[in-house]
Amino acid sequence: MYILPVPRQWEEKEGLFLLDYRCRIAVEATVTEHIYYYAKLLQEDLEKQLGYAPAISRGESSAGDILLGINSSLLEEEYHLNICREGIYLVSGSEKGLLYGIQTLRQMVSQAGALLPCCEIKDYPGITNRGYYFDVTRGRIPTMESLKALADKLSYYKMNQLQLYIEHSYLFRNQSEVWRDDTPLTAEDILELDAYCRRLNIELVPSVSTFGHLYKVLKTKTYGVYCEAPEQTKEEFSFHDRMHHHTLDVSNEGSIEFAKKQIEEFLPLFTSEHFNICADETFDLGKGKSRELAENKGIQRLYLEFVKELCEFVIEKGKRPMFWGDIIAGFPEAIRELPKEVICLNWGYAPEQREDETKVLFDAGAVQYVCPGVGGWNQFINLIESSYKNITRMCSYAHKYQALGVLNTDWGDFGHINHPEFSTTGLIYGAAFSWNREQLEFLDINRQISCIEYGDSSGKFVDRIAVSAPKSVFDWWHVVMYKEYGNTEFATEETVTKASAANEELSNLKRKLYAGLTSMKPEKRGLIKAYLVAVDGMILFNNIGASIAHGKYKVAGEAKKGLAAELEYWFYDYKEVWRTVSRESELYRVQEIVIWYADLLRTLDC
């Protein structure tokens, strides 16, 4: 039996409890608000798992029932779950904790069925805010169904915050030039998702770029006037440049007004107490139109003044501001000049991420969230082992330095090529290690995730995927950089040998995925196609990378043309999988790259 996050106290006892079809879910009379929704959630899950749905009642319980109640002596998010022969008793300090207890019970039923082992669990989180940050800008804009499914998953693993990263992917008024070629989220989408999240005890926090990372906005004729680097407005789209050139010109008074209007329009859609202004990676600041101002004041001062004014504006609107801490970590003493309400989002994604920034910000008096990453950007399949190392380290720093929260990030650099579902393992790492300071070993937690999330009776699913992820010899970053800049750092004498060996292992993974289909939950088997398509993409691009590695890979012309056709057939399947969870969004940009390579393969010299 596994439970994730692992409970703080979990005492096994003798005996079994039978979840009889005649039992009831009895809600104490003192419990109000969302409890019927939570009881209904449990009821529907029991029907799905067992084939029958216990009735929901209010008031006294009888032997064999599931009793849900409030105990005011417990913490708000604390729950006690007692499973004995006579019944199931779940109490909490609030309805938030009751939901967490219900999620624990759901996980137990999914593994043990109607005969539950008797036990007593006492549990509460170590970190107050346990969030997930999902990029819905740099390639994929999710369907509403997939966003709600994400909220369900976050709740299942006891997370309580969600942020969607917005640059240009929301339908802002008077910005049709920005979103005219896209499929943006609308105000109604946000309102619907906010209400859905709220019922699951998830705070949907608004997050919108207001300083840097405004590439598409600043390339328009309407808003290009606010761009720090005017030459960038005239250049063709580039995935690489989108990550590096995108900053507002602080010397233009219209820039701060533009940012405030973004906040003013977006903020009322959310019931959250927070607002994330982002303000990260302002690479161009002081190097273009604001150069003269920077020479007088200094780039750090320009950054601080702009961020401070935006934070004060957010506070005036009754919200608590957040911003990314990568810039201010270079001069952390400036934290004291910002309003005391400000939360600094301290990110770092390296497998061996150092402790320095977290300690420096702590010593400077910053209120901070620690922000690891799930390792999916620029990859067909997430780098699972790297993300495990990163998330365990960053969560340990969060506990050590008393961080207010952990915000686990899922970025979509260069078109968000990976299927969002592939980030689930990293999501669960973040949930587990922000809740409980004690960390499971890599193989141990992977086995538990395989069982709980995927219903994999072999317990090997996650490990199989983890082994495949590093097998991209010509990964998506290299794919894009070769097209945009002719970057050939991938083209070494070892490329051909590495590609051949990697593809052999990837082909072996495909066989294992097919063989393991029947050991997984039926509802999870559809995900296998997404993995198979991703693995085929890795194999294809490994072959393509080898084919163009300075002619070292001796492939006949017809074989290259065959590879081009293979790529085009593969992309047909890739688009089909994309559309199961995402709107069209920037699929066309990924398509442009695929077509470019297909054409290249047909023209390469033998």
Coordinates of N, CA and C in Angstrom, one line a residue, residues 188 242 299 323 442 497:
E188 N -14.0 34.3 -19.7 CA -14.9 33.3 -19.3 C -14.1 32.0 -18.9
R242 N 12.9 34.8 -28.8 CA 11.7 35.0 -27.9 C 12.1 34.8 -26.4
I299 N 21.5 50.0 -14.0 CA 20.5 49.0 -14.4 C 19.7 48.5 -13.2
F323 N 7.0 38.1 -7.6 CA 7.8 38.3 -8.7 C 9.0 37.4 -8.7
F442 N 14.9 7.7 -5.3 CA 14.5 7.8 -6.7 C 13.7 6.6 -7.1
T497 N 27.4 7.1 -33.9 CA 27.5 6.0 -33.0 C 26.5 6.2 -31.9

